[in-house]
CSV table of C-alpha atoms in Angstrom, one decimal:
chain,number,residue,atom,x,y,z
A,107,MET,CA,51.2,-146.5,-54.1
A,108,THR,CA,50.3,-143.5,-52.0
A,109,MET,CA,47.4,-142.8,-49.7
A,110,ARG,CA,45.4,-139.7,-50.3
A,111,PRO,CA,45.8,-136.7,-48.1
A,112,GLN,CA,42.6,-135.9,-46.1
A,113,HIS,CA,40.7,-133.0,-47.5
A,114,ARG,CA,39.9,-130.1,-45.3
A,115,ASP,CA,37.2,-127.3,-45.3
A,116,PRO,CA,38.0,-124.8,-42.6
A,117,GLY,CA,34.8,-122.7,-43.3
A,118,LEU,CA,32.4,-125.7,-43.1
A,119,ASP,CA,29.7,-125.6,-40.4
A,120,THR,CA,29.7,-129.2,-39.1
A,121,THR,CA,26.9,-128.9,-36.5
A,122,THR,CA,24.4,-131.0,-38.6
A,123,PRO,CA,24.9,-134.7,-38.1
A,124,VAL,CA,24.9,-137.3,-40.8
A,125,LEU,CA,23.0,-140.6,-40.8
A,126,LEU,CA,23.9,-143.3,-43.3
A,127,LEU,CA,21.4,-146.0,-44.2
A,128,GLY,CA,22.6,-149.3,-45.7
A,129,GLY,CA,25.6,-149.7,-48.0
A,130,ALA,CA,29.0,-151.1,-47.3
A,131,ALA,CA,32.3,-149.7,-48.7
A,132,ASN,CA,30.6,-146.5,-49.8
A,133,ALA,CA,29.1,-145.9,-46.3
A,134,LEU,CA,32.5,-146.6,-44.7
A,135,SER,CA,34.2,-144.0,-46.9
A,136,LEU,CA,31.5,-141.4,-45.9
A,137,MET,CA,31.9,-142.3,-42.2
A,138,ARG,CA,35.6,-141.6,-42.4
A,139,SER,CA,35.5,-138.4,-44.4
A,140,PHE,CA,32.6,-136.9,-42.5
A,141,GLY,CA,34.0,-138.0,-39.2
A,142,ARG,CA,37.4,-136.5,-39.8
A,143,LEU,CA,35.7,-133.2,-40.6
A,144,GLY,CA,34.2,-133.2,-37.2
A,145,ILE,CA,30.7,-134.2,-38.2
A,146,ARG,CA,28.8,-136.6,-36.0
A,147,VAL,CA,28.1,-139.8,-38.0
A,148,GLY,CA,25.5,-142.4,-37.3
A,149,ALA,CA,24.7,-145.5,-39.4
A,150,ILE,CA,22.1,-148.2,-39.7
A,151,MET,CA,23.1,-151.2,-41.8
A,152,ARG,CA,23.4,-155.0,-42.0
A,153,ALA,CA,27.1,-155.0,-42.6
A,154,ARG,CA,29.3,-155.6,-39.6
A,155,ALA,CA,32.8,-154.5,-40.4
A,156,GLU,CA,31.9,-151.0,-41.5
A,157,LEU,CA,30.2,-150.2,-38.1
A,158,ARG,CA,33.6,-150.8,-36.4
A,159,SER,CA,35.0,-147.6,-37.8
A,160,ARG,CA,36.2,-145.2,-35.1
A,161,TYR,CA,34.4,-142.4,-36.9
A,162,CYS,CA,30.9,-143.9,-36.6
A,163,ARG,CA,29.7,-142.6,-33.2
A,164,SER,CA,26.1,-144.0,-33.4
A,165,PRO,CA,26.3,-147.4,-35.0
A,166,GLU,CA,23.3,-149.7,-35.3
A,167,ARG,CA,23.3,-153.1,-37.0
A,168,ILE,CA,20.1,-154.5,-38.5
A,169,PRO,CA,19.7,-158.1,-37.2
A,170,ASP,CA,19.8,-160.8,-39.9
A,171,ALA,CA,16.2,-161.9,-39.2
A,172,VAL,CA,14.7,-158.4,-39.3
A,173,ASP,CA,13.4,-156.7,-42.4
A,174,ALA,CA,15.5,-153.6,-43.2
A,175,HIS,CA,12.5,-151.4,-44.0
A,176,ARG,CA,10.9,-152.3,-40.7
A,177,TYR,CA,14.1,-151.5,-38.8
A,178,TYR,CA,14.5,-148.1,-40.6
A,179,ARG,CA,10.9,-147.3,-39.7
A,180,ASP,CA,11.3,-148.2,-36.1
A,181,ARG,CA,14.4,-146.1,-35.7
A,182,LEU,CA,13.5,-143.1,-37.8
A,183,LEU,CA,9.7,-142.7,-37.6
A,184,THR,CA,8.9,-143.3,-34.0
A,185,ALA,CA,9.2,-141.1,-30.9
A,186,ASP,CA,12.7,-142.5,-30.1
A,187,ARG,CA,14.3,-141.3,-33.3
A,188,LEU,CA,18.0,-141.8,-34.1
A,189,LEU,CA,19.9,-138.5,-34.7
A,190,PRO,CA,16.9,-136.2,-35.3
A,191,GLY,CA,17.7,-133.4,-37.6
A,192,ALA,CA,20.4,-135.3,-39.4
A,193,VAL,CA,21.1,-135.4,-43.1
A,194,ILE,CA,20.1,-138.9,-44.3
A,195,PHE,CA,22.1,-140.5,-47.0
A,196,ALA,CA,20.7,-143.7,-48.5
A,197,CYS,CA,23.8,-145.8,-49.3
A,198,GLY,CA,22.1,-149.1,-50.3
A,199,ASP,CA,19.3,-149.8,-52.8
A,200,ASP,CA,17.0,-151.0,-50.0
A,201,ALA,CA,17.6,-147.7,-48.2
A,202,VAL,CA,17.0,-145.8,-51.4
A,203,GLU,CA,13.6,-147.5,-51.7
A,204,PHE,CA,12.7,-146.9,-48.1
A,205,VAL,CA,13.6,-143.2,-48.2
A,206,ALA,CA,11.7,-142.7,-51.5
A,207,GLN,CA,8.6,-144.4,-50.2
A,208,ASN,CA,8.7,-142.5,-46.9
A,209,HIS,CA,10.0,-139.2,-48.2
A,210,GLY,CA,7.2,-137.1,-46.7
A,211,ALA,CA,7.1,-138.8,-43.3
A,212,LEU,CA,10.9,-138.5,-42.9
A,213,GLY,CA,10.8,-134.8,-43.8
A,214,GLU,CA,8.0,-134.2,-41.3
A,215,ALA,CA,10.1,-136.1,-38.7
A,216,GLY,CA,12.8,-133.4,-39.1
A,217,TYR,CA,15.4,-135.2,-41.2
A,218,ILE,CA,17.2,-133.4,-44.1
A,219,LEU,CA,16.8,-135.5,-47.2
A,220,GLU,CA,18.8,-135.7,-50.5
A,221,ARG,CA,17.5,-133.7,-53.4
A,222,ASN,CA,16.4,-136.7,-55.5
A,223,ASP,CA,12.8,-136.7,-56.7
A,224,PRO,CA,11.4,-139.7,-54.8
A,225,GLU,CA,9.2,-140.9,-57.7
A,226,LEU,CA,12.1,-140.7,-60.2
A,227,ARG,CA,14.4,-142.4,-57.7
A,228,LEU,CA,11.9,-145.4,-57.5
A,229,LEU,CA,11.6,-145.5,-61.2
A,230,LEU,CA,15.4,-145.7,-61.7
A,231,LEU,CA,15.6,-148.6,-59.3
A,232,ASP,CA,13.5,-150.5,-61.9
A,233,LYS,CA,16.0,-151.7,-64.5
A,234,ALA,CA,13.4,-152.0,-67.2
A,235,ARG,CA,12.0,-148.6,-66.6
A,236,THR,CA,15.5,-147.1,-66.7
A,237,LEU,CA,16.2,-148.6,-70.1
A,238,GLU,CA,12.7,-147.5,-71.4
A,239,LEU,CA,13.3,-144.0,-70.2
A,240,ALA,CA,16.7,-143.8,-72.0
A,241,HIS,CA,15.4,-145.5,-75.2
A,242,ASP,CA,12.3,-143.3,-75.4
A,243,ALA,CA,14.7,-140.3,-75.2
A,244,GLY,CA,16.7,-141.6,-78.1
A,245,LEU,CA,19.7,-142.6,-76.0
A,246,PRO,CA,21.6,-145.8,-76.8
A,247,THR,CA,20.7,-148.9,-74.7
A,248,PRO,CA,21.2,-152.7,-75.2
A,249,ARG,CA,18.3,-154.5,-76.9
A,250,TYR,CA,15.8,-155.6,-74.3
A,251,TRP,CA,12.5,-157.4,-74.1
A,252,LEU,CA,9.8,-157.0,-71.4
A,253,VAL,CA,8.5,-160.4,-70.6
A,254,ASP,CA,6.7,-160.1,-67.3
A,255,GLY,CA,3.1,-161.1,-68.0
A,256,ALA,CA,3.9,-161.2,-71.8
A,257,ASP,CA,1.1,-163.0,-73.8
A,258,ASP,CA,3.6,-164.1,-76.5
A,259,TRP,CA,6.5,-165.6,-74.5
A,260,GLU,CA,7.5,-167.8,-77.5
A,261,GLY,CA,7.5,-164.9,-79.9
A,262,THR,CA,9.5,-162.7,-77.6
A,263,VAL,CA,12.2,-165.4,-77.1
A,264,ALA,CA,12.3,-166.2,-80.8
A,265,ALA,CA,13.2,-162.6,-81.5
A,266,ALA,CA,16.1,-162.6,-78.9
A,267,GLU,CA,19.7,-163.6,-79.6
A,268,TYR,CA,21.9,-165.6,-77.2
A,269,PRO,CA,23.6,-165.1,-74.9
A,270,LEU,CA,20.8,-163.3,-73.0
A,271,ILE,CA,20.7,-161.7,-69.6
A,272,LEU,CA,17.7,-162.4,-67.4
A,273,LYS,CA,17.8,-159.2,-65.3
A,274,PRO,CA,15.5,-158.9,-62.3
A,275,LEU,CA,13.7,-155.6,-62.2
A,276,ASP,CA,14.7,-155.2,-58.6
A,277,THR,CA,18.4,-156.2,-58.9
A,278,HIS,CA,19.2,-155.5,-55.3
A,279,ARG,CA,16.7,-158.1,-54.1
A,280,HIS,CA,18.1,-160.7,-56.4
A,281,HIS,CA,21.7,-159.9,-55.3
A,282,ALA,CA,20.7,-160.1,-51.6
A,283,ARG,CA,19.1,-163.5,-52.2
A,284,PHE,CA,21.6,-165.1,-54.6
A,285,GLY,CA,24.8,-163.1,-54.5
A,286,HIS,CA,24.8,-161.9,-58.1
A,287,LYS,CA,22.9,-159.3,-60.0
A,288,PHE,CA,21.5,-161.3,-63.0
A,289,ARG,CA,21.5,-164.6,-64.8
A,290,VAL,CA,23.0,-165.4,-68.2
A,291,ALA,CA,21.4,-167.9,-70.6
A,292,ALA,CA,23.5,-169.2,-73.4
A,293,THR,CA,20.8,-171.6,-74.7
A,294,ARG,CA,17.0,-171.9,-74.7
A,295,GLU,CA,17.2,-174.7,-72.1
A,296,SER,CA,19.2,-172.5,-69.7
A,297,LEU,CA,16.8,-169.6,-70.4
A,298,LEU,CA,13.8,-171.7,-69.4
A,299,ARG,CA,15.6,-173.0,-66.3
A,300,HIS,CA,16.4,-169.5,-65.1
A,301,ARG,CA,12.9,-168.3,-65.9
A,302,ASP,CA,11.3,-171.0,-63.8
A,303,ALA,CA,13.8,-170.3,-60.9
A,304,LEU,CA,12.9,-166.6,-60.9
A,305,ALA,CA,9.2,-167.3,-61.2
A,306,ALA,CA,9.5,-169.6,-58.2
A,307,GLU,CA,11.0,-166.7,-56.2
A,308,GLY,CA,8.4,-164.2,-57.4
A,309,MET,CA,11.0,-162.0,-59.1
A,310,PRO,CA,9.8,-160.3,-62.3
A,311,PHE,CA,12.6,-159.8,-64.8
A,312,MET,CA,13.4,-158.6,-68.3
A,313,LEU,CA,15.5,-160.1,-71.1
A,314,CYS,CA,18.5,-158.0,-72.3
A,315,GLU,CA,21.3,-158.6,-74.7
A,316,LEU,CA,24.7,-159.2,-73.2
A,317,VAL,CA,26.7,-156.3,-74.6
A,318,PRO,CA,29.9,-158.0,-75.9
A,319,GLY,CA,33.3,-156.8,-74.8
A,320,PRO,CA,35.8,-157.2,-71.9
A,321,ASP,CA,35.4,-155.6,-68.5
A,322,ARG,CA,37.5,-152.7,-69.4
A,323,ASN,CA,34.6,-151.5,-71.7
A,324,HIS,CA,32.6,-150.8,-68.6
A,325,VAL,CA,32.7,-147.0,-67.9
A,326,SER,CA,30.8,-144.6,-65.6
A,327,TYR,CA,29.7,-141.0,-65.2
A,328,TYR,CA,29.1,-139.3,-61.9
A,329,THR,CA,27.4,-136.0,-61.2
A,330,TYR,CA,25.7,-133.9,-58.6
A,331,ARG,CA,23.0,-131.6,-59.8
A,332,ASP,CA,21.4,-128.9,-57.6
A,333,GLU,CA,17.8,-127.9,-57.6
A,334,ASP,CA,18.4,-125.5,-60.5
A,335,GLY,CA,20.0,-128.3,-62.6
A,336,ASN,CA,23.6,-126.9,-62.1
A,337,GLU,CA,26.3,-129.5,-62.0
A,338,LEU,CA,28.4,-129.1,-58.8
A,339,LEU,CA,30.6,-132.1,-59.8
A,340,HIS,CA,31.2,-134.5,-62.6
A,341,PHE,CA,33.7,-137.3,-63.0
A,342,THR,CA,34.3,-140.3,-65.3
A,343,LYS,CA,36.1,-143.6,-64.7
A,344,ARG,CA,36.8,-147.0,-66.3
A,345,CYS,CA,36.6,-150.4,-64.7
A,346,LEU,CA,39.4,-152.7,-65.7
A,347,ARG,CA,38.2,-155.9,-64.0
A,348,ARG,CA,35.1,-157.2,-62.3
A,349,ARG,CA,34.4,-160.3,-60.2
A,350,PRO,CA,32.4,-162.1,-61.6
A,351,MET,CA,33.2,-160.9,-65.1
A,352,ASN,CA,30.8,-158.4,-66.7
A,353,GLU,CA,28.6,-158.4,-63.6
A,354,GLY,CA,30.2,-158.1,-60.2
A,355,ILE,CA,31.8,-155.3,-58.2
A,356,GLY,CA,34.7,-153.6,-59.9
A,357,THR,CA,38.0,-155.0,-58.5
A,358,TYR,CA,40.3,-152.5,-60.2
A,359,GLN,CA,39.0,-149.1,-61.4
A,360,ILE,CA,40.8,-146.0,-62.6
A,361,THR,CA,39.9,-142.4,-63.1
A,362,GLU,CA,40.0,-141.5,-66.8
A,363,ASN,CA,38.8,-138.5,-68.8
A,364,LEU,CA,36.2,-139.9,-71.2
A,365,PRO,CA,34.5,-137.0,-73.1
A,366,ASP,CA,31.9,-139.2,-74.9
A,367,VAL,CA,30.9,-140.8,-71.6
A,368,GLU,CA,30.6,-137.4,-70.0
A,369,ALA,CA,28.5,-136.1,-72.9
A,370,LEU,CA,26.1,-139.0,-72.8
A,371,GLY,CA,25.8,-138.8,-69.0
A,372,LYS,CA,24.9,-135.1,-69.2
A,373,ARG,CA,22.2,-135.9,-71.7
A,374,PHE,CA,20.7,-138.6,-69.6
A,375,PHE,CA,20.5,-136.6,-66.4
A,376,ALA,CA,19.4,-133.4,-68.2
A,377,MET,CA,16.7,-135.4,-70.0
A,378,THR,CA,15.3,-136.9,-66.7
A,379,ARG,CA,15.6,-133.5,-65.0
A,380,TYR,CA,17.5,-135.3,-62.3
A,381,THR,CA,18.6,-133.6,-59.1
A,382,GLY,CA,21.1,-134.9,-56.5
A,383,PHE,CA,24.0,-137.4,-56.7
A,384,GLY,CA,23.8,-139.8,-59.6
A,385,ASN,CA,25.9,-142.4,-61.3
A,386,LEU,CA,25.3,-143.8,-64.8
A,387,GLU,CA,26.8,-147.1,-65.8
A,388,LEU,CA,27.6,-147.8,-69.4
A,389,LYS,CA,29.4,-150.3,-71.6
A,390,ARG,CA,31.1,-149.8,-75.0
A,391,ASP,CA,29.9,-152.4,-77.5
A,392,GLU,CA,33.0,-154.0,-79.0
A,393,ARG,CA,31.3,-154.6,-82.3
A,394,THR,CA,30.4,-151.0,-83.0
A,395,GLY,CA,32.3,-148.9,-80.4
A,396,GLU,CA,28.9,-147.4,-79.3
A,397,LEU,CA,28.3,-146.6,-75.7
A,398,LYS,CA,25.2,-148.3,-74.3
A,399,ILE,CA,23.4,-147.3,-71.0
A,400,LEU,CA,23.1,-150.2,-68.5
A,401,GLU,CA,21.7,-148.7,-65.3
A,402,CYS,CA,21.6,-145.7,-63.1
A,403,ASN,CA,22.4,-145.5,-59.4
A,404,THR,CA,20.9,-142.7,-57.3
A,405,ARG,CA,23.3,-143.0,-54.4
A,406,PHE,CA,27.0,-142.9,-53.5
A,407,THR,CA,28.7,-146.1,-54.8
A,408,ALA,CA,31.5,-148.4,-53.8
A,409,VAL,CA,34.2,-146.1,-55.4
A,410,GLN,CA,33.5,-143.2,-53.1
A,411,GLU,CA,37.0,-143.4,-51.7
A,412,GLN,CA,38.3,-143.1,-55.3
A,413,LEU,CA,36.3,-139.9,-55.8
A,414,LEU,CA,37.8,-138.3,-52.7
A,415,ALA,CA,41.4,-139.5,-53.7
A,416,SER,CA,41.1,-137.8,-57.1
A,417,GLY,CA,40.0,-134.5,-55.7
A,418,VAL,CA,36.3,-134.8,-56.1
A,419,ASN,CA,35.1,-133.8,-52.6
A,420,SER,CA,31.6,-135.1,-53.2
A,421,ASP,CA,30.9,-135.5,-49.5
A,422,ILE,CA,31.6,-131.8,-48.8
A,423,ILE,CA,29.8,-130.6,-51.9
A,424,VAL,CA,26.6,-132.6,-51.1
A,425,TYR,CA,26.7,-131.8,-47.4
A,426,ARG,CA,27.1,-128.1,-48.1
A,427,ASP,CA,24.3,-128.0,-50.6
A,428,LEU,CA,21.9,-129.8,-48.2
A,429,THR,CA,22.7,-127.7,-45.2
A,430,GLY,CA,22.4,-124.4,-47.0
A,431,GLN,CA,26.1,-123.7,-47.3
A,432,ARG,CA,27.7,-122.5,-50.6
A,433,ALA,CA,29.3,-125.4,-52.5
A,434,VAL,CA,32.2,-124.9,-54.8
A,435,PRO,CA,31.8,-126.9,-58.0
A,436,THR,CA,34.4,-129.6,-58.8
A,437,CYS,CA,34.5,-130.5,-62.5
A,438,GLY,CA,36.7,-133.4,-63.5
A,439,ALA,CA,39.1,-135.4,-61.5
A,440,GLU,CA,42.8,-136.1,-61.1
A,441,GLN,CA,43.7,-138.8,-63.6
A,442,ASP,CA,45.2,-142.3,-63.1
A,443,VAL,CA,43.8,-142.7,-59.5
A,444,ALA,CA,42.8,-146.3,-58.9
A,445,ILE,CA,40.7,-148.1,-56.3
A,446,TRP,CA,41.8,-151.7,-55.8
A,447,TRP,CA,40.5,-154.9,-54.1
A,448,PRO,CA,43.8,-156.9,-54.2
A,449,PHE,CA,42.6,-160.4,-53.4
A,450,ARG,CA,39.4,-160.1,-55.4
A,451,ASP,CA,41.3,-158.6,-58.3
A,452,ALA,CA,43.8,-161.4,-58.5
A,453,GLN,CA,40.8,-163.9,-58.6
A,454,ALA,CA,39.1,-161.8,-61.3
A,455,PHE,CA,42.3,-161.7,-63.4
A,456,ALA,CA,42.8,-165.5,-63.0
A,457,VAL,CA,39.3,-166.1,-64.5
A,458,ALA,CA,39.6,-163.4,-67.2
A,459,ARG,CA,43.0,-164.6,-68.6
A,460,ALA,CA,41.3,-167.7,-70.0
A,461,SER,CA,39.6,-165.5,-72.6
A,462,THR,CA,42.1,-162.5,-72.7
A,463,ARG,CA,45.2,-164.7,-72.9
A,464,GLU,CA,47.0,-162.2,-70.6
A,465,THR,CA,49.9,-163.2,-68.4
A,466,TRP,CA,50.5,-162.4,-64.7
A,467,GLY,CA,53.1,-159.9,-65.9
A,468,ASP,CA,50.2,-158.1,-67.7
A,469,TRP,CA,48.3,-158.0,-64.4
A,470,ARG,CA,51.3,-156.5,-62.6
A,471,ARG,CA,51.7,-153.8,-65.2
A,472,SER,CA,48.0,-153.0,-65.1
A,473,LEU,CA,48.4,-151.9,-61.5
A,474,SER,CA,51.0,-149.2,-62.3
A,475,HIS,CA,48.9,-146.1,-61.7
A,476,ARG,CA,50.1,-143.0,-59.8
A,477,ARG,CA,47.9,-143.4,-56.8
A,478,VAL,CA,46.0,-146.4,-55.5
A,479,VAL,CA,43.5,-146.4,-52.6
A,480,PHE,CA,41.6,-149.3,-51.0
A,481,PRO,CA,37.9,-149.5,-50.1
A,482,TYR,CA,38.5,-150.8,-46.6
A,483,PHE,CA,42.2,-150.6,-45.5
A,484,GLN,CA,43.3,-147.4,-43.9
A,485,ALA,CA,46.1,-147.4,-41.3
A,486,SER,CA,44.4,-144.7,-39.3
A,487,ASP,CA,41.2,-146.7,-39.0
A,488,PRO,CA,42.1,-150.4,-39.2
A,489,ALA,CA,39.2,-152.0,-37.4
A,490,PRO,CA,36.8,-152.3,-40.4
A,491,PHE,CA,39.5,-154.0,-42.6
A,492,LEU,CA,40.6,-156.4,-39.8
A,493,SER,CA,36.9,-157.2,-39.1
A,494,LEU,CA,36.3,-157.9,-42.8
A,495,ILE,CA,39.3,-160.2,-43.1
A,496,GLY,CA,38.4,-161.9,-39.9
A,497,GLY,CA,34.9,-162.6,-41.1
A,498,GLN,CA,36.2,-164.0,-44.4
A,499,LEU,CA,38.6,-166.3,-42.7
A,500,ASP,CA,35.9,-167.5,-40.3
A,501,ARG,CA,33.6,-168.3,-43.1
A,502,ALA,CA,36.3,-170.1,-45.0
A,503,ALA,CA,37.2,-172.2,-41.9
A,504,ARG,CA,33.5,-173.1,-41.4
A,505,LYS,CA,33.2,-174.1,-45.1
A,506,VAL,CA,36.3,-176.4,-44.8
A,507,ALA,CA,35.1,-177.9,-41.5
A,508,GLY,CA,31.7,-178.6,-43.1
A,509,SER,CA,33.3,-180.3,-46.1
A,510,VAL,CA,35.5,-182.4,-43.9
A,511,GLY,CA,32.4,-183.4,-41.8
A,512,ARG,CA,30.6,-184.5,-44.9
A,513,ARG,CA,33.5,-186.7,-46.0
A,514,THR,CA,33.8,-188.4,-42.6
A,515,THR,CA,30.1,-189.0,-42.0
A,516,PRO,CA,29.1,-192.6,-42.8
A,517,GLY,CA,26.7,-192.9,-45.8
A,518,VAL,CA,27.5,-189.3,-47.0
A,519,ARG,CA,29.3,-188.9,-50.3
A,520,PRO,CA,31.6,-185.9,-50.7
């Protein structure tokens, strides 16, 4: 396993600062790459570990009890603004929503904003509208049913086939509240239970078929389109494992040249007249081999470090374009570059092997790619990784202590 060499751009004008809103591993990768280029980096986020990076010169953590939108507004749209004149990158879905809703005010405040159309950006945050958009354009999607306010709930459910996904329309809010993106119902009883739980939380949702197939059938397309619709980068990858299966963050992902994924991705972004950085998530249906569009992200994602490691200098391309400097297109990526969460990946494999019947030897062989990078660990900037591990150990210790306390308290059953 080798670490990627840091990219350089000697002709780059680095005087315009960068301000990252929200996110986690994606924001950390941007902090490091922009910081090494000599660009001043600021960040506002809830995450703790990422803000410890030596390359983040203006870190601000959103307190747990404070609404993120309120905090962004206080720091960006008042007289005491953070890094006025900076390029703002929305790295989390809450930040995407805030920037889209306040696009005009942020521009008037002097910030440089990403090229995304704010109305389209909000539309693509809505998972139902995304699938509707693709379906109406004749692009392949899973079967889905819109049930929010449906007059004929029984008729809708009768037409569906199990297992079903109950997918909240605002996935990021559900994930923040419950720690997972959607719910899976294998029976009518579990469907009604999940429906009532979502209704109690005031979370509208849609029903969607669970596209069958292993995690390795999950693939992605990335692009950056300028205001004239020209692609300044594109890139495809495959996810080998996720935790939880079929839903969670990819724990081992590899760069792979996937022409049919690229072709479908180009069609989607051209059809929507999309501008800016975008990521289309798809899954290949194991029954037919057909690719089906799952969702679209209008921001940098958790595999940003993988893009850089494979020669896709997305940070420089986007920064150059937004600051009026000529960007050199990068089409395609170095193959067999992996991004790996070691502990999470071992856990993901342990769960998956019950259905795949693979052995631990198969897991070891699956890791044999030419280059592997990590979302947090870098020897030159160790504080975020150490903080992340320290936080995980602290939470585990408190969980064990709480369990022991319950067992030793009179009248309390374990």
